[in-house]
PDB file of C-alpha atoms in Angstrom:
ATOM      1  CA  UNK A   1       0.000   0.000   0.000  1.00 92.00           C
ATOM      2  CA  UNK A   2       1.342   3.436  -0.960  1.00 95.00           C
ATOM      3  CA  UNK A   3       0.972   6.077   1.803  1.00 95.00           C
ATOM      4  CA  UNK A   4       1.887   9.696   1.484  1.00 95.00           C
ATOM      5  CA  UNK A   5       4.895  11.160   4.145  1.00 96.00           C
ATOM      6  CA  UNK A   6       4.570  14.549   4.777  1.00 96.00           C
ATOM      7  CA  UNK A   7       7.617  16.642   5.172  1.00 95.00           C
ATOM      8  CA  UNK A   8       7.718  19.793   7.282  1.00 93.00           C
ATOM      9  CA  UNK A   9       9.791  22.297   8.518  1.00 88.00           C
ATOM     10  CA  UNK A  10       9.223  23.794  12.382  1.00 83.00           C
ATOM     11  CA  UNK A  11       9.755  27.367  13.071  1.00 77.00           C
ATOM     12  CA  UNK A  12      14.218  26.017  14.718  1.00 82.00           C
ATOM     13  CA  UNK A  13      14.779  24.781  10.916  1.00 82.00           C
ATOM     14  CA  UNK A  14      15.106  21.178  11.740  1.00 90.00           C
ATOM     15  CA  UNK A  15      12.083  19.104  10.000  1.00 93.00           C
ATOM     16  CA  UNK A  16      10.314  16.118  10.180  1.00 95.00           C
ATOM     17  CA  UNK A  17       7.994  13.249   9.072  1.00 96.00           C
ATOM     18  CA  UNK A  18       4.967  11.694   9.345  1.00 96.00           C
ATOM     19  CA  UNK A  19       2.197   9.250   7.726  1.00 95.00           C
ATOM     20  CA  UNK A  20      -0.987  11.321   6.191  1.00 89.00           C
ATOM     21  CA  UNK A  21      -2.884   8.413   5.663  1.00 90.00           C
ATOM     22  CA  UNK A  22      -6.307   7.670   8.227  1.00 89.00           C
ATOM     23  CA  UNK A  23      -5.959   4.358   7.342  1.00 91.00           C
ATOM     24  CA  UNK A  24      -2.798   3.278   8.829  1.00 92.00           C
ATOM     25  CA  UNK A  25      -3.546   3.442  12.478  1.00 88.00           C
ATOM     26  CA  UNK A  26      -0.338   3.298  14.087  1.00 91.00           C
ATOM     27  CA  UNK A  27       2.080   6.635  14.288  1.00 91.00           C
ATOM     28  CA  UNK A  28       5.747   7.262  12.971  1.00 94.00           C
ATOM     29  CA  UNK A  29       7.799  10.263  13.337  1.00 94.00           C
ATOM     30  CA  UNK A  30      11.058  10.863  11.754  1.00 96.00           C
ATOM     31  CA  UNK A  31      13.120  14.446  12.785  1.00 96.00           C
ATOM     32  CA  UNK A  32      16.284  15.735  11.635  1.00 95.00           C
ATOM     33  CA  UNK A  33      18.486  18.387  10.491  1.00 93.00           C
ATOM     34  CA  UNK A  34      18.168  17.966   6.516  1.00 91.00           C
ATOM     35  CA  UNK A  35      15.735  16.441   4.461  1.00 91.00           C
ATOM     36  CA  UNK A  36      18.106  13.379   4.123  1.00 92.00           C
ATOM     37  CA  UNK A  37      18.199  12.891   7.855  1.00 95.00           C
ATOM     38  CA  UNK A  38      14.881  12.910   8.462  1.00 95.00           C
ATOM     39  CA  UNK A  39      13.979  10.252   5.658  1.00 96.00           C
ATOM     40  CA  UNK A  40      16.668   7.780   7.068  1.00 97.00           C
ATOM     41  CA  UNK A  41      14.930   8.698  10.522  1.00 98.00           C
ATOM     42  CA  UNK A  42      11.169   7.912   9.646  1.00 97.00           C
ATOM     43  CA  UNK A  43      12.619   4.782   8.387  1.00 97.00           C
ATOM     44  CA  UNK A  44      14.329   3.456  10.784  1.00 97.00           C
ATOM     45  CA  UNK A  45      11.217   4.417  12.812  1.00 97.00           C
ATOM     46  CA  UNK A  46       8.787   2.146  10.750  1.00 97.00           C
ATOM     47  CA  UNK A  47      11.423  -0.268  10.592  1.00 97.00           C
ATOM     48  CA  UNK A  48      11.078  -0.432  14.165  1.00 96.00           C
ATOM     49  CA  UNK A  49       7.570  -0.092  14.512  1.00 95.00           C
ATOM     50  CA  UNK A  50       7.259  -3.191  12.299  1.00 95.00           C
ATOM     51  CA  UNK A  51       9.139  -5.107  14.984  1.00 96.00           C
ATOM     52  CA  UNK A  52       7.164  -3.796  17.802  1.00 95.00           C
ATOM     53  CA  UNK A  53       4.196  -5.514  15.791  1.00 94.00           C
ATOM     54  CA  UNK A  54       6.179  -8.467  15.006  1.00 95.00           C
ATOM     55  CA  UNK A  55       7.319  -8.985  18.452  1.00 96.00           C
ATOM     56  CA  UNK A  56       3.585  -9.013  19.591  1.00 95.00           C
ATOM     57  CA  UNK A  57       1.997 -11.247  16.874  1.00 95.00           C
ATOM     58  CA  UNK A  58       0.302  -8.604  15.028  1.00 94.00           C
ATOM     59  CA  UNK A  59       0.237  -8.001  11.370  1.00 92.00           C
ATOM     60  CA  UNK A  60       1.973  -5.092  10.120  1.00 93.00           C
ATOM     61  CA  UNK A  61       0.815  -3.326   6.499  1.00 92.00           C
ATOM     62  CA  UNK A  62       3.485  -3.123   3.736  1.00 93.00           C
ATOM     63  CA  UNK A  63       3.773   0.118   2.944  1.00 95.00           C
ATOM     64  CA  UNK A  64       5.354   2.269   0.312  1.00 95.00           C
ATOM     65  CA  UNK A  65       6.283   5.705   0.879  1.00 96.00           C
ATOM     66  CA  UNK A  66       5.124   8.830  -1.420  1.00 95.00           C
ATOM     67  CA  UNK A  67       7.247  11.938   0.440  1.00 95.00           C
ATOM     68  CA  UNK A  68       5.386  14.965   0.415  1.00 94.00           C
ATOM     69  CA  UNK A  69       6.650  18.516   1.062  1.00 92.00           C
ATOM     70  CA  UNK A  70       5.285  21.420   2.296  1.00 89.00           C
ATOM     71  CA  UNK A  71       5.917  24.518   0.336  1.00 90.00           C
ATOM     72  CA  UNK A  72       8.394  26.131   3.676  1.00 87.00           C
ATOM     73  CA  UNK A  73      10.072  22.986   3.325  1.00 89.00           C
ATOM     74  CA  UNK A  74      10.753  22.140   0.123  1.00 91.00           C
ATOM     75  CA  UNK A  75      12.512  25.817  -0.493  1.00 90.00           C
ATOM     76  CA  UNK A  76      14.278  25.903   2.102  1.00 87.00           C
ATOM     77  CA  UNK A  77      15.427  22.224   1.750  1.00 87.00           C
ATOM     78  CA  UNK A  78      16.730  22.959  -1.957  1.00 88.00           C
ATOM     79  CA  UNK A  79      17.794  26.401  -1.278  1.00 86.00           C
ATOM     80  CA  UNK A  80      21.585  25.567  -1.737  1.00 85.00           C
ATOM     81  CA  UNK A  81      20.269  24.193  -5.294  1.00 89.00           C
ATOM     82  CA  UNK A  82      17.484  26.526  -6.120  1.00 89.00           C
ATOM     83  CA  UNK A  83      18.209  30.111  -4.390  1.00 93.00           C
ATOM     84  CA  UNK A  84      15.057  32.267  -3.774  1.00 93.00           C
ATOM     85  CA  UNK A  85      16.691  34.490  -6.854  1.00 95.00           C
ATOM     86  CA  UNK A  86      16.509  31.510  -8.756  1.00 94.00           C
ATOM     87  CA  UNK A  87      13.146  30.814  -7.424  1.00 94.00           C
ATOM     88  CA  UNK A  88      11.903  33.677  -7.786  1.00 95.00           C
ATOM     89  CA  UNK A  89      13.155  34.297 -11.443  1.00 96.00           C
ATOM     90  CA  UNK A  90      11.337  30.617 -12.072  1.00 95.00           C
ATOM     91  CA  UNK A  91       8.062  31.496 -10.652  1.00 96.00           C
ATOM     92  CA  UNK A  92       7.722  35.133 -11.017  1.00 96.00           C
ATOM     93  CA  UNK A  93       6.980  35.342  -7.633  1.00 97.00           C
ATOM     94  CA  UNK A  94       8.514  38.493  -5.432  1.00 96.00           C
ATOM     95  CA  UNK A  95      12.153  36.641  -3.646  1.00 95.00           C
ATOM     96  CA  UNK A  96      10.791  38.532  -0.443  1.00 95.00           C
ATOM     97  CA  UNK A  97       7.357  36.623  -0.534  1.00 95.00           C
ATOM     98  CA  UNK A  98       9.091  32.908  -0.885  1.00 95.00           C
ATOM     99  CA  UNK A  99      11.407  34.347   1.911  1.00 93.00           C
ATOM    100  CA  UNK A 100       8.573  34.813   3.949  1.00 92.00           C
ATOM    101  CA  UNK A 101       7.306  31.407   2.619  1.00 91.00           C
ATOM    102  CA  UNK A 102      10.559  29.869   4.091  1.00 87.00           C
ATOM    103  CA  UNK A 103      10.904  31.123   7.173  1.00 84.00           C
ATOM    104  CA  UNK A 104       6.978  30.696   7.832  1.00 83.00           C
ATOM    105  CA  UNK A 105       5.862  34.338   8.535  1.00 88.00           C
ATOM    106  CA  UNK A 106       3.250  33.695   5.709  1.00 91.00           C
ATOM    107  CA  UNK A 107       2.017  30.831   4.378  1.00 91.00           C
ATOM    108  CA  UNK A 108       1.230  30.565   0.601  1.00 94.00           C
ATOM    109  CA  UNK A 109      -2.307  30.016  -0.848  1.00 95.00           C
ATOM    110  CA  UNK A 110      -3.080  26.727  -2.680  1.00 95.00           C
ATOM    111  CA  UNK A 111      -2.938  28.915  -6.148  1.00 97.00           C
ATOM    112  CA  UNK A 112       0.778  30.142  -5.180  1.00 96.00           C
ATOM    113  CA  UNK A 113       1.351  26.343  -4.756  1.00 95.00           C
ATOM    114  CA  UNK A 114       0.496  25.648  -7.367  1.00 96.00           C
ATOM    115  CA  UNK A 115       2.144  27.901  -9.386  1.00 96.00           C
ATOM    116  CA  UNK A 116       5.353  26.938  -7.634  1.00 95.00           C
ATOM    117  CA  UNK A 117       4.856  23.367  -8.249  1.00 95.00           C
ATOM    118  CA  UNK A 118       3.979  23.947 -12.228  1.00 97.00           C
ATOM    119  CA  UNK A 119       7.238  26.054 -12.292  1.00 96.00           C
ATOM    120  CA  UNK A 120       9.728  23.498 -10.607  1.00 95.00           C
ATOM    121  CA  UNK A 121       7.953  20.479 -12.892  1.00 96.00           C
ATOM    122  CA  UNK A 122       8.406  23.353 -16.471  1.00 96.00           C
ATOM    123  CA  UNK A 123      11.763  23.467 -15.198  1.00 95.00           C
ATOM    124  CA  UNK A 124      12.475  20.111 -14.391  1.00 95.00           C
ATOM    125  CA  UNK A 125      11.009  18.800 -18.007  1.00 97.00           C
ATOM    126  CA  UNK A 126      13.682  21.277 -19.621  1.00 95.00           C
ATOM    127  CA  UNK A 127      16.514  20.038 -17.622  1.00 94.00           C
ATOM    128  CA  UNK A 128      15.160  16.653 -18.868  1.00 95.00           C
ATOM    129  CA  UNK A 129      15.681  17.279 -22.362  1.00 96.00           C
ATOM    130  CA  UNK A 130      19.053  18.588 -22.190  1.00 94.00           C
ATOM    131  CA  UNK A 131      22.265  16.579 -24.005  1.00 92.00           C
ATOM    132  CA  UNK A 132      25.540  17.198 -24.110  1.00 91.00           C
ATOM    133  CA  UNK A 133      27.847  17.286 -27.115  1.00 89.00           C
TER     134      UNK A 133
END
């Protein structure tokens, strides 16, 4: 079973992890410092959480993880790859807005999320259809 993960950023910069799914009915967290860290960390929590269930004789789902960002996250994650500039020139959205975005004194509307999202996949078909001679 597929489950979405959402990743989040709190207001200290570290982020974590967690299932968005009502159907699984058992919890796991994973925190860390980078988006890396906090993968490897919700892992090794289901990984663990599948023992627990193990141990005790209880059946434990297969799942397969979809990771989700939220928008805070995801720029501020890829900010050493994408710079708000660079965002910002991608989006057309103002580089003080995403800032704001980032550091979570605002929170972007579902059409500004949108928009980002179209942008980053435009930009990600290009970089998909470059060769090298």
């Amino acid at each position: 079973m597929k489950v979405t993960v959402i990743i989040e950023q709190n207001s200290k910069g570290r982020y974590s992890a967690y299932i968005s799914d009502e159907r699984i009915k058992f919890g796991v967290l994973g925190e860390g410092k980078t988006v890396e860290e906090v993968i490897e960390d919700f892992k090794i929590g289901y990984e663990e959480m599948k023992e627990t269930y193990q141990n005790e004789g209880k059946e434990f789902p297969a799942l397969e993880f979809d990771f989700k960002y939220d928008t805070a996250s995801f720029l501020s994650a890829y900010s050493g790859v994408l710079s708000l500039a660079g965002m910002s020139r991608l989006t057309g959205l103002n580089q003080g807005l995403l800032s704001h975005y980032v550091n979570g004194r605002k929170k972007p509307t579902k059409k500004t999320i949108l928009k980002i999202k179209n942008s980053i996949h435009e930009f990600g078909k290009l970089l998909c259809q470059i060769d090298f001679v």
